[in-house]
Coordinates of C-alpha atoms in Angstrom, one line a residue:
Chain A
X1 CA 0.0 0.0 0.0
X2 CA 1.8 3.1 -1.1
X3 CA 1.6 6.9 -1.1
X4 CA 1.1 9.1 -4.1
X5 CA 2.9 12.4 -4.0
X6 CA 2.1 15.1 -6.5
X7 CA 3.9 18.3 -6.8
X8 CA 7.2 19.9 -8.1
X9 CA 10.5 18.2 -8.9
X10 CA 12.9 21.0 -9.5
X11 CA 16.4 22.4 -9.4
X12 CA 17.3 25.0 -6.7
X13 CA 20.0 27.4 -6.4
X14 CA 20.5 28.3 -2.7
X15 CA 22.8 30.7 -0.8
X16 CA 23.0 30.3 3.0
X17 CA 25.5 31.8 5.5
X18 CA 27.4 28.6 5.1
X19 CA 27.9 28.9 1.4
X20 CA 26.3 28.7 -2.0
X21 CA 25.1 25.9 -4.3
X22 CA 24.2 26.8 -7.9
X23 CA 22.0 24.0 -8.9
X24 CA 20.8 21.1 -6.7
X25 CA 17.9 18.8 -6.8
X26 CA 14.8 20.3 -5.2
X27 CA 11.0 20.6 -5.4
X28 CA 8.3 19.8 -2.9
X29 CA 7.5 16.4 -4.3
X30 CA 11.1 15.4 -4.2
X31 CA 11.4 16.2 -0.4
X32 CA 8.0 14.8 0.4
X33 CA 8.7 11.5 -1.4
X34 CA 12.2 11.2 0.0
X35 CA 11.1 11.7 3.6
X36 CA 8.1 9.5 3.2
X37 CA 10.1 6.7 1.7
X38 CA 11.5 5.9 5.0
X39 CA 8.1 4.8 6.2
X40 CA 6.1 3.7 3.1
X41 CA 6.6 2.9 -0.6
X42 CA 6.3 6.3 -2.4
X43 CA 5.3 7.1 -6.0
X44 CA 5.9 10.5 -7.6
X45 CA 3.7 12.5 -10.1
X46 CA 5.6 15.4 -11.5
X47 CA 7.2 16.8 -14.6
X48 CA 10.7 17.6 -15.6
X49 CA 12.6 18.6 -18.7
X50 CA 15.1 16.6 -20.5
X51 CA 17.8 18.5 -18.6
X52 CA 16.9 16.4 -15.6
X53 CA 20.1 14.5 -14.5
X54 CA 20.3 10.7 -14.3
X55 CA 22.1 11.0 -11.0
X56 CA 19.0 12.6 -9.6
X57 CA 16.7 9.8 -11.0
X58 CA 19.2 7.4 -9.3
X59 CA 19.0 9.1 -6.0
X60 CA 15.2 8.8 -6.0
X61 CA 15.3 5.3 -7.2
X62 CA 17.8 4.4 -4.5
X63 CA 15.0 5.2 -2.0
X64 CA 12.7 2.8 -4.0
X65 CA 10.5 5.8 -5.2
X66 CA 8.4 4.8 -8.1
X67 CA 9.0 7.3 -11.0
X68 CA 6.4 5.9 -13.5
X69 CA 4.5 9.1 -12.9
X70 CA 7.5 11.4 -13.5
X71 CA 6.7 13.0 -17.0
X72 CA 9.9 14.1 -19.0
X73 CA 9.1 16.8 -21.6
X74 CA 11.4 16.6 -24.6
X75 CA 13.1 19.8 -25.3
X76 CA 11.7 21.3 -22.0
X77 CA 13.7 22.6 -19.0
X78 CA 13.1 21.6 -15.4
X79 CA 11.5 24.1 -13.0
X80 CA 14.3 26.2 -11.4
X81 CA 14.2 28.3 -8.2
X82 CA 17.0 30.3 -6.7
X83 CA 16.9 32.1 -3.3
X84 CA 19.1 33.6 -0.6
X85 CA 18.7 33.2 3.1
X86 CA 19.0 35.9 5.7
X87 CA 21.9 35.6 8.3
X88 CA 19.6 33.9 10.8
X89 CA 18.0 31.8 7.9
X90 CA 14.6 32.7 9.2
X91 CA 13.8 34.7 6.0
X92 CA 14.6 34.1 2.4
X93 CA 14.6 36.2 -0.8
X94 CA 13.6 34.6 -4.1
X95 CA 16.2 35.6 -6.7
X96 CA 14.6 33.7 -9.6
X97 CA 11.7 31.4 -10.5
X98 CA 11.7 29.8 -13.8
X99 CA 8.5 27.7 -14.0
X100 CA 9.6 26.1 -17.4
X101 CA 7.8 22.8 -17.8
X102 CA 6.1 23.1 -14.5
X103 CA 3.9 26.0 -15.9
X104 CA 1.9 23.5 -18.0
X105 CA 2.0 20.7 -15.5
X106 CA -1.3 18.8 -15.8
X107 CA -0.8 15.7 -13.5
X108 CA -2.0 12.5 -15.0
X109 CA -1.8 9.5 -12.8
X110 CA -0.5 6.2 -14.3
X111 CA -3.1 3.4 -14.1
X112 CA -0.8 1.7 -11.5
X113 CA -1.2 4.6 -9.1
X114 CA -4.9 5.1 -9.1
X115 CA -5.9 2.4 -6.7
X116 CA -3.3 3.3 -4.1
X117 CA -4.8 4.3 -0.8
X118 CA -2.8 7.4 0.3
X119 CA -2.5 10.7 -1.6
X120 CA -0.4 13.8 -0.8
X121 CA -1.2 16.8 -2.9
X122 CA 1.7 19.2 -2.9
X123 CA 1.5 22.9 -3.5
X124 CA 0.1 23.3 -7.1
X125 CA -3.0 25.0 -8.3
X126 CA -6.0 23.9 -6.3
X127 CA -8.0 22.8 -9.6
X128 CA -5.1 20.5 -10.4
X129 CA -5.1 19.0 -6.9
X130 CA -8.8 18.4 -7.2
X131 CA -8.3 16.7 -10.7
X132 CA -5.8 14.3 -9.2
X133 CA -8.1 13.5 -6.2
X134 CA -10.7 12.6 -8.9
X135 CA -8.3 10.3 -10.7
X136 CA -7.9 8.2 -7.5
X137 CA -10.1 5.2 -7.1
X138 CA -10.8 4.2 -3.4
X139 CA -8.2 6.5 -1.9
X140 CA -8.4 6.3 2.0
X141 CA -6.5 9.3 3.1
X142 CA -6.1 12.6 1.0
X143 CA -4.5 15.8 2.0
X144 CA -1.8 18.2 1.1
X145 CA -0.7 21.8 1.4
X146 CA -1.2 25.1 -0.4
X147 CA 0.3 28.6 -0.3
X148 CA -0.6 32.4 0.0
X149 CA -0.9 32.8 -3.6
X150 CA -3.8 30.2 -4.0
X151 CA -5.3 31.4 -0.7
X152 CA -5.5 35.0 -1.9
X153 CA -6.2 34.7 -5.6
X154 CA -7.9 31.3 -6.1
X155 CA -10.0 31.2 -2.9
X156 CA -13.2 29.6 -4.2
X157 CA -11.3 27.0 -6.2
X158 CA -9.3 26.2 -3.1
X159 CA -12.3 25.9 -0.9
X160 CA -13.8 23.4 -3.4
X161 CA -10.7 21.4 -3.3
X162 CA -10.4 21.4 0.5
X163 CA -13.8 20.0 1.0
X164 CA -12.5 16.7 -0.1
X165 CA -9.4 16.5 2.0
X166 CA -8.9 14.6 5.2
X167 CA -5.8 16.8 6.3
X168 CA -4.2 20.0 5.5
X169 CA -0.6 21.0 6.4
X170 CA 0.1 24.8 6.1
X171 CA 2.2 27.3 8.0
X172 CA 0.9 29.8 10.6
X173 CA 0.7 32.9 8.2
X174 CA -1.2 30.8 5.7
X175 CA -3.6 29.5 8.3
X176 CA -4.3 33.1 9.4
X177 CA -4.9 34.2 5.8
X178 CA -7.1 31.2 5.0
X179 CA -9.3 31.6 8.1
X180 CA -9.2 35.3 8.6
X181 CA -8.4 34.6 12.2
X182 CA -5.2 35.6 14.0
X183 CA -5.5 33.3 17.0
X184 CA -4.6 29.9 15.8
X185 CA -7.1 27.9 17.8
X186 CA -9.9 30.1 16.3
X187 CA -8.1 29.8 12.8
X188 CA -8.0 26.0 13.1
X189 CA -11.7 25.8 14.0
X190 CA -12.6 27.8 10.8
X191 CA -10.3 25.7 8.6
X192 CA -11.5 22.4 10.0
X193 CA -15.1 23.6 9.0
X194 CA -13.9 24.0 5.4
X195 CA -13.3 20.2 5.2
X196 CA -10.0 18.8 6.6
X197 CA -10.8 17.2 9.9
X198 CA -7.0 17.2 10.7
X199 CA -5.0 20.4 10.4
X200 CA -1.3 20.7 11.0
X201 CA 0.0 24.2 11.4
X202 CA 3.9 24.2 10.7
X203 CA 5.8 26.9 12.7
X204 CA 9.4 26.2 11.4
X205 CA 12.0 26.2 14.1
X206 CA 9.1 26.7 16.7
X207 CA 7.4 23.3 16.0
X208 CA 4.0 22.5 14.9
X209 CA 0.5 22.3 16.1
X210 CA -2.0 19.6 15.3
X211 CA -5.7 20.0 15.4
X212 CA -8.0 16.9 15.0
X213 CA -11.7 17.1 15.7
X214 CA -12.0 19.1 18.8
X215 CA -8.6 18.3 20.1
X216 CA -5.2 19.7 19.8
X217 CA -1.5 18.8 20.2
X218 CA 1.5 21.1 20.5
X219 CA 5.0 20.1 19.5
X220 CA 8.0 22.2 20.0
X221 CA 10.7 22.3 17.2
X222 CA 13.6 20.0 17.4
X223 CA 16.6 22.0 18.6
X224 CA 19.4 21.5 16.1
X225 CA 22.9 22.0 16.9
X226 CA 23.3 23.8 13.7
X227 CA 21.1 24.6 10.8
X228 CA 23.0 24.3 7.5
X229 CA 20.1 24.9 4.9
X230 CA 16.4 25.0 5.8
X231 CA 15.4 24.4 2.1
X232 CA 12.8 21.6 1.9
X233 CA 12.4 21.3 5.7
X234 CA 8.6 21.9 5.5
X235 CA 8.2 19.4 2.7
X236 CA 10.3 16.9 4.6
X237 CA 8.1 17.5 7.6
X238 CA 5.1 16.7 5.4
X239 CA 6.8 13.6 4.0
X240 CA 7.4 12.3 7.5
X241 CA 3.8 13.1 8.6
X242 CA 2.0 11.4 5.7
X243 CA 4.7 8.7 5.4
X244 CA 4.2 7.6 8.9
X245 CA 0.4 7.5 8.6
X246 CA 0.6 5.6 5.3
X247 CA 3.1 3.2 6.7
X248 CA 0.8 2.3 9.5
X249 CA -1.8 1.4 7.0
X250 CA -4.5 3.6 8.5
X251 CA -7.9 3.1 6.9
X252 CA -10.5 5.8 7.5
X253 CA -13.2 3.3 6.3
X254 CA -12.5 1.4 9.5
X255 CA -13.1 4.5 11.8
X256 CA -11.4 7.7 12.4
X257 CA -7.6 8.0 12.7
X258 CA -6.4 7.7 16.4
X259 CA -5.2 11.0 17.7
X260 CA -2.2 9.2 19.2
X261 CA -1.2 8.1 15.6
X262 CA -1.5 11.6 14.5
X263 CA 0.7 13.0 17.3
X264 CA 3.4 10.5 16.4
X265 CA 3.1 11.5 12.8
X266 CA 3.7 15.2 13.7
X267 CA 6.8 14.2 15.7
X268 CA 8.1 12.0 12.8
X269 CA 7.5 15.0 10.5
X270 CA 9.5 17.2 12.9
X271 CA 12.3 14.7 12.9
X272 CA 12.4 14.5 9.1
X273 CA 12.4 18.4 8.9
X274 CA 15.2 18.5 11.3
X275 CA 17.4 16.0 9.4
X276 CA 16.7 18.0 6.2
X277 CA 18.4 21.2 7.6
X278 CA 21.6 19.4 8.4
X279 CA 23.0 19.5 4.8
X280 CA 22.4 21.4 1.6
X281 CA 19.1 20.4 -0.2
X282 CA 18.5 16.6 -0.3
X283 CA 22.1 15.7 0.7
X284 CA 21.1 14.4 4.1
X285 CA 18.8 11.8 2.5
X286 CA 21.8 10.1 0.8
X287 CA 23.0 8.7 4.1
X288 CA 20.1 8.9 6.4
X289 CA 18.8 5.6 8.0
X290 CA 15.6 4.6 9.7
X291 CA 17.8 3.8 12.7
X292 CA 18.9 7.4 12.9
X293 CA 15.3 8.6 12.5
X294 CA 14.0 6.3 15.3
X295 CA 16.8 7.5 17.6
X296 CA 16.0 11.1 17.0
X297 CA 12.3 10.3 17.7
X298 CA 13.3 8.8 21.0
X299 CA 15.5 11.8 21.7
X300 CA 12.6 14.1 20.9
X301 CA 10.6 12.2 23.4
X302 CA 13.3 12.5 26.1
X303 CA 13.6 16.2 25.5
X304 CA 9.9 16.9 25.7
X305 CA 8.6 14.6 28.5
X306 CA 7.7 16.0 31.8
Chain B
X21 CA 10.9 28.6 53.6
X22 CA 10.1 31.5 51.4
X23 CA 11.1 33.2 48.2
X24 CA 12.7 36.7 48.2
X25 CA 11.7 38.6 44.9
X26 CA 13.6 41.8 44.1
X27 CA 12.6 44.1 41.3
X28 CA 10.2 46.7 40.2
X29 CA 6.8 47.4 41.5
X30 CA 5.2 49.9 39.1
X31 CA 2.1 51.4 37.4
X32 CA 1.6 50.6 33.7
X33 CA -0.5 52.3 31.1
X34 CA -1.4 49.6 28.4
X35 CA -3.1 49.7 25.1
X36 CA -3.8 46.4 23.3
X37 CA -6.3 45.7 20.3
X38 CA -8.8 44.9 23.1
X39 CA -8.8 48.3 24.6
X40 CA -6.8 50.7 26.8
X41 CA -6.0 51.0 30.5
X42 CA -4.3 54.2 31.7
X43 CA -2.9 53.1 34.9
X44 CA -2.8 49.6 36.5
X45 CA -0.6 47.8 38.9
X46 CA 2.5 46.4 37.2
X47 CA 6.2 45.8 37.6
X48 CA 8.4 42.6 37.3
X49 CA 8.4 41.9 41.1
X50 CA 4.7 42.3 41.2
X51 CA 4.1 39.7 38.6
X52 CA 6.9 37.4 39.9
X53 CA 5.7 37.4 43.5
X54 CA 2.0 37.1 42.5
X55 CA 2.6 34.1 40.3
X56 CA 5.1 32.4 42.8
X57 CA 2.7 33.0 45.7
X58 CA 0.5 30.0 44.4
X59 CA 3.4 27.7 45.2
X60 CA 5.4 29.2 48.0
X61 CA 5.3 32.1 50.5
X62 CA 6.8 35.2 48.7
X63 CA 8.4 38.4 50.0
X64 CA 9.0 41.5 47.9
X65 CA 11.9 43.9 47.9
X66 CA 11.0 46.9 45.9
X67 CA 10.4 50.7 46.1
X68 CA 7.2 52.8 45.4
X69 CA 6.2 56.4 45.9
X70 CA 3.5 57.7 48.2
X71 CA 1.1 57.6 45.3
X72 CA 1.0 53.8 45.7
X73 CA -2.6 52.8 46.3
X74 CA -3.9 51.0 49.3
X75 CA -6.0 48.8 47.0
X76 CA -2.8 47.4 45.3
X77 CA -1.2 46.7 48.8
X78 CA -4.3 44.9 49.6
X79 CA -4.2 42.8 46.4
X80 CA -0.6 41.7 47.2
X81 CA -1.5 41.1 50.8
X82 CA -4.4 39.0 49.8
X83 CA -1.9 36.6 48.2
X84 CA 0.1 36.6 51.5
X85 CA 3.0 38.3 49.9
X86 CA 5.2 39.9 52.6
X87 CA 5.7 43.6 52.0
X88 CA 8.2 44.4 54.7
X89 CA 10.7 45.0 52.1
X90 CA 8.5 47.4 50.1
X91 CA 10.1 50.7 50.6
X92 CA 7.7 53.8 50.4
X93 CA 9.4 57.1 49.6
X94 CA 7.7 60.1 50.9
X95 CA 7.0 62.7 48.3
X96 CA 8.1 60.3 45.6
X97 CA 6.3 58.9 42.6
X98 CA 6.0 55.2 41.7
X99 CA 7.8 54.0 38.5
X100 CA 5.5 54.4 35.5
X101 CA 5.6 52.7 32.2
X102 CA 3.2 53.0 29.2
X103 CA 3.2 51.1 25.9
X104 CA 1.1 50.1 23.0
X105 CA 0.9 46.7 21.5
X106 CA 0.8 45.9 17.8
X107 CA -2.3 44.3 16.3
X108 CA -0.9 40.8 16.7
X109 CA 0.5 41.7 20.3
X110 CA 3.9 40.3 19.3
X111 CA 5.5 43.8 19.3
X112 CA 5.0 46.7 21.6
X113 CA 6.2 50.3 21.6
X114 CA 7.1 52.1 24.8
X115 CA 5.3 55.4 25.0
X116 CA 6.7 56.6 28.3
X117 CA 9.1 55.4 30.9
X118 CA 9.2 57.6 34.2
X119 CA 11.6 55.8 36.5
X120 CA 10.7 58.1 39.4
X121 CA 11.7 56.5 42.8
X122 CA 13.0 53.5 40.9
X123 CA 15.9 55.5 39.6
X124 CA 17.5 55.5 43.1
X125 CA 16.3 52.0 44.0
X126 CA 19.1 50.6 46.3
X127 CA 17.6 47.4 47.7
X128 CA 18.1 46.7 51.3
X129 CA 16.8 43.5 52.7
X130 CA 15.0 43.5 56.0
X131 CA 16.7 41.3 58.6
X132 CA 13.8 38.8 58.5
X133 CA 14.5 38.2 54.7
X134 CA 18.2 37.5 54.9
X135 CA 18.1 33.9 56.0
X136 CA 15.4 32.7 53.5
X137 CA 16.7 30.1 51.1
X138 CA 15.3 31.2 47.7
X139 CA 16.2 34.4 45.8
X140 CA 14.9 35.8 42.6
X141 CA 16.6 38.8 41.1
X142 CA 14.4 40.7 38.7
X143 CA 15.8 42.9 36.0
X144 CA 17.7 45.7 37.8
X145 CA 21.2 46.9 37.4
X146 CA 23.7 43.9 37.9
X147 CA 25.6 45.5 40.7
X148 CA 22.4 45.9 42.6
X149 CA 21.5 42.3 42.0
X150 CA 24.9 41.3 43.3
X151 CA 24.6 43.5 46.4
X152 CA 21.3 41.8 47.2
X153 CA 22.8 38.3 46.8
X154 CA 25.6 39.3 49.3
X155 CA 23.0 40.5 51.8
X156 CA 21.7 36.9 51.9
X157 CA 22.9 34.5 54.4
X158 CA 22.8 30.8 53.4
X159 CA 20.7 31.2 50.2
X160 CA 20.1 27.8 48.5
X161 CA 19.0 28.9 45.1
X162 CA 19.8 32.2 43.4
X163 CA 18.9 33.3 40.0
X164 CA 17.0 35.9 38.0
X165 CA 16.8 37.7 34.7
X166 CA 18.3 40.7 32.9
X167 CA 17.8 42.6 29.6
X168 CA 19.6 43.9 26.5
X169 CA 20.6 47.2 28.2
X170 CA 22.7 45.6 30.8
X171 CA 24.0 43.0 28.4
X172 CA 25.3 45.6 26.0
X173 CA 26.3 48.5 28.3
X174 CA 27.2 46.7 31.6
X175 CA 28.7 43.6 30.3
X176 CA 31.6 43.1 32.8
X177 CA 29.4 44.1 35.8
X178 CA 26.8 41.5 34.6
X179 CA 29.3 38.7 34.1
X180 CA 30.5 39.2 37.6
X181 CA 27.0 38.9 38.9
X182 CA 26.1 35.9 36.9
X183 CA 29.0 34.0 38.4
X184 CA 27.0 33.5 41.5
X185 CA 23.7 32.5 40.1
X186 CA 22.4 29.0 39.9
X187 CA 19.9 29.9 37.1
X188 CA 19.2 32.5 34.5
X189 CA 15.9 33.2 32.7
X190 CA 16.1 35.4 29.5
X191 CA 14.5 35.6 26.1
X192 CA 16.0 34.2 23.0
X193 CA 17.4 37.6 21.6
X194 CA 18.9 38.3 25.0
X195 CA 20.6 34.8 25.0
X196 CA 21.9 35.5 21.6
X197 CA 23.2 39.0 22.5
X198 CA 24.8 37.7 25.8
X199 CA 26.5 34.7 24.2
X200 CA 27.3 36.1 20.7
X201 CA 25.8 32.8 19.3
X202 CA 22.9 32.6 17.1
X203 CA 22.2 29.0 17.6
X204 CA 20.4 28.4 20.8
X205 CA 22.3 25.3 21.9
X206 CA 25.5 26.9 21.3
X207 CA 24.4 30.0 23.1
X208 CA 23.2 28.0 26.0
X209 CA 26.5 26.3 26.4
X210 CA 28.4 29.7 26.5
X211 CA 26.0 31.1 29.0
X212 CA 26.2 28.0 31.3
X213 CA 30.0 28.6 31.2
X214 CA 29.3 32.1 32.6
X215 CA 28.0 30.6 35.8
X216 CA 24.3 29.5 35.8
X217 CA 24.2 25.8 35.5
X218 CA 20.4 26.2 34.6
X219 CA 19.3 28.3 31.8
X220 CA 15.8 29.0 30.7
X221 CA 15.3 30.7 27.4
X222 CA 11.8 32.1 27.0
X223 CA 10.3 32.3 23.5
X224 CA 6.9 34.0 24.3
X225 CA 4.0 32.3 22.5
X226 CA 6.4 29.7 21.2
X227 CA 7.3 28.4 24.6
X228 CA 10.6 27.8 26.4
X229 CA 13.8 25.9 26.4
X230 CA 15.5 24.6 29.5
X231 CA 19.2 23.8 29.6
X232 CA 20.6 22.1 32.7
X233 CA 24.1 20.7 32.7
X234 CA 24.5 18.9 29.4
X235 CA 20.8 18.2 28.9
X236 CA 18.0 20.2 27.5
X237 CA 14.2 20.2 27.4
X238 CA 11.9 21.8 24.9
X239 CA 8.5 23.1 25.9
X240 CA 5.9 24.5 23.4
X241 CA 3.8 27.5 24.3
X242 CA 0.4 26.9 25.9
X243 CA -2.2 27.7 23.0
X244 CA -4.5 30.3 24.5
X245 CA -7.9 30.7 23.0
X246 CA -7.4 34.4 23.2
X247 CA -4.6 36.6 24.4
X248 CA -5.9 39.8 26.0
X249 CA -2.8 41.5 27.2
X250 CA 0.7 40.0 27.3
X251 CA 2.1 42.4 29.8
X252 CA 3.8 40.6 32.7
X253 CA 3.6 37.2 31.0
X254 CA 7.3 36.7 31.1
X255 CA 7.5 37.7 34.8
X256 CA 4.6 35.4 35.6
X257 CA 6.5 32.6 33.8
X258 CA 9.5 33.5 36.1
X259 CA 7.3 33.5 39.1
X260 CA 5.8 30.1 38.2
X261 CA 9.3 28.6 37.6
X262 CA 11.0 29.8 40.7
X263 CA 7.8 29.4 42.9
X264 CA 7.5 25.7 42.0
X265 CA 11.2 25.0 42.8
X266 CA 10.9 26.9 46.2
X267 CA 7.7 25.2 47.0
X268 CA 9.4 21.8 46.5
X269 CA 11.9 22.9 49.2
X270 CA 14.9 22.0 46.9
X271 CA 18.3 22.3 48.6
X272 CA 21.3 22.5 46.4
X273 CA 23.6 21.5 49.3
X274 CA 21.8 18.1 49.2
X275 CA 22.8 17.6 45.6
X276 CA 22.1 19.0 42.3
X277 CA 18.3 19.9 41.3
X278 CA 16.7 16.9 39.5
X279 CA 16.2 17.7 35.8
X280 CA 12.7 16.3 36.1
X281 CA 11.9 19.0 38.7
X282 CA 13.2 21.7 36.5
X283 CA 11.0 20.4 33.6
X284 CA 7.9 20.8 35.8
X285 CA 9.0 24.2 36.9
X286 CA 9.2 25.3 33.2
X287 CA 5.7 23.9 32.6
X288 CA 4.3 25.7 35.7
X289 CA 6.1 28.9 34.4
X290 CA 4.3 28.5 31.0
X291 CA 1.0 27.9 32.8
X292 CA 1.4 31.0 34.9
X293 CA 2.3 33.1 31.9
X294 CA -0.6 31.8 30.0
X295 CA -3.1 32.8 32.8
X296 CA -1.5 36.3 33.0
X297 CA -2.5 36.9 29.3
X298 CA -6.1 36.2 29.8
X299 CA -6.9 39.7 31.4
X300 CA -5.4 43.1 31.6
X301 CA -2.3 43.4 33.8
X302 CA -2.5 41.5 37.1
X303 CA -6.4 41.1 36.9
X304 CA -6.3 37.4 36.4
X305 CA -4.5 36.8 39.7
X306 CA -7.5 38.2 41.6
X307 CA -9.5 35.2 40.9
X308 CA -7.0 32.5 39.9
X309 CA -6.8 29.4 42.0
X310 CA -4.2 26.6 42.5
X311 CA -6.9 24.1 41.2
X312 CA -7.2 26.1 37.9
X313 CA -3.3 26.0 37.8
X314 CA -3.2 22.3 38.2
X315 CA -5.9 21.7 35.8
X316 CA -4.0 23.6 33.1
X317 CA -0.8 21.8 34.0
X318 CA -2.7 18.5 33.3
X319 CA -4.2 19.9 30.1
X320 CA -0.6 21.0 29.0
X321 CA 0.5 17.3 29.6
X322 CA -2.4 16.1 27.6
X323 CA -1.6 18.4 24.8
X324 CA 2.0 17.5 24.5
X325 CA 2.3 13.8 25.3
X326 CA 3.0 11.4 22.4

């Protein structure tokens, strides 16, 4: 039983106080699938140009990620983003966004994907997210994320899309924009009324909040000894979260997800986000093992229990 | 066995998005002693003018706070601060600071205070904090807080003072300024080397970090349904923290403080800070009960366990 991940596969140029990388593998679907792959088989739906490197295919394949849904456009170029981080790495400025083949991305699921039970819809136009949801046949758990652009300029389309989601992962400013409420408990209640019974509000280094039905859970951020590059941390969080749930084989037809499982999923999300920050881009996933993940989960528990 | 609290007792004028109060009881020592009084007998060392209201004396006395150390300067005016909060209440602008009698505050401990075991030194000039420490006879646990002004302009005096402290409570920007390190684990290690074996870094709505010896503990912020007025929340945190430790009768002569006790103290600190935000100024302490505090502690545990 595997997880379908839809979103961008890209190249990034990143500058942090630690140095500069002109071109490295990136994209939301890349990070989500890599992080999720430690918990459950993952399958990507994305588009790249014919400039996409075999070495990057090999990295994804080394994590047993199914690439049947990775469309390659002949003569096209892969989505490229470049940005520079502030000294404290809490802010970043986009230097360049070349959508390239991603501008015409119209995700079509391979037949082999359609009966899988778990679906994560990365940040793309809400109508496309909705179209993918409708291509699935018997999906058990659907959710994803979105961003300020869709919240502001595609609101009704986004609301139509969210109606069909079981969970939503967004950051605090997006939650405030989507709900019109500053207080996050009030914001969460409004967003849950839009459809997703489960809401995760990501707060970067400050951790995450989980809302599920009428309950909530507060997780602090894992305290890293040094943050090397925060690129992809939020998507790695998402991958850890949905990967854990999918790996547990949760079936909403057999009853609601247990809150305890969702809490664990949030912590695994934090753990995956924290590992991501330890190296540039996806580098940490080249060596990361499930043993390291479980050790950090245990350490997280030791550092938060009282 | 009681707690000595040294610091400001003041009047505040505060404007939040919820309204405006021209003059209300405030000051760090006020909040610290009120919050601590739920856990341990508390005694204030502070100075006020003869404009200080009997109603405010009565409020402090109603919490059994010893006011023998509250000096009243005839013809003097009480410290007054006024500020306005931003719409999200995460920033505030000071409109007025009239030090008045606080400008010449030179704390002298009544004889009845000097043999008490617990001492919290609120944010005053480091040399004065040091002088108070030296007036104590057989103190078991000493600590306090400080601020950017002393860190920047009275650094050597502050370092002399910190040498004798068992714990320090500061916020994240102060920790960074004091240590010269941006990463908070690195900052904590440097600050601990200055003297305080125990360091609490307060992060406002995002919770707090506790460092003790080589270990650390991460606590998320309590998620309030609505924040009415954040004035005094950090000092109420401090009062809950030291109040809990004092109430447990911890004695450093009998061995180091257990890390488990310090974790609980941090959570009680968060709980007291959260209550403080629910009403203007000290209002919430008029009705707050120990039962409510313990219920919120339990709720905090329910909302963070995984």
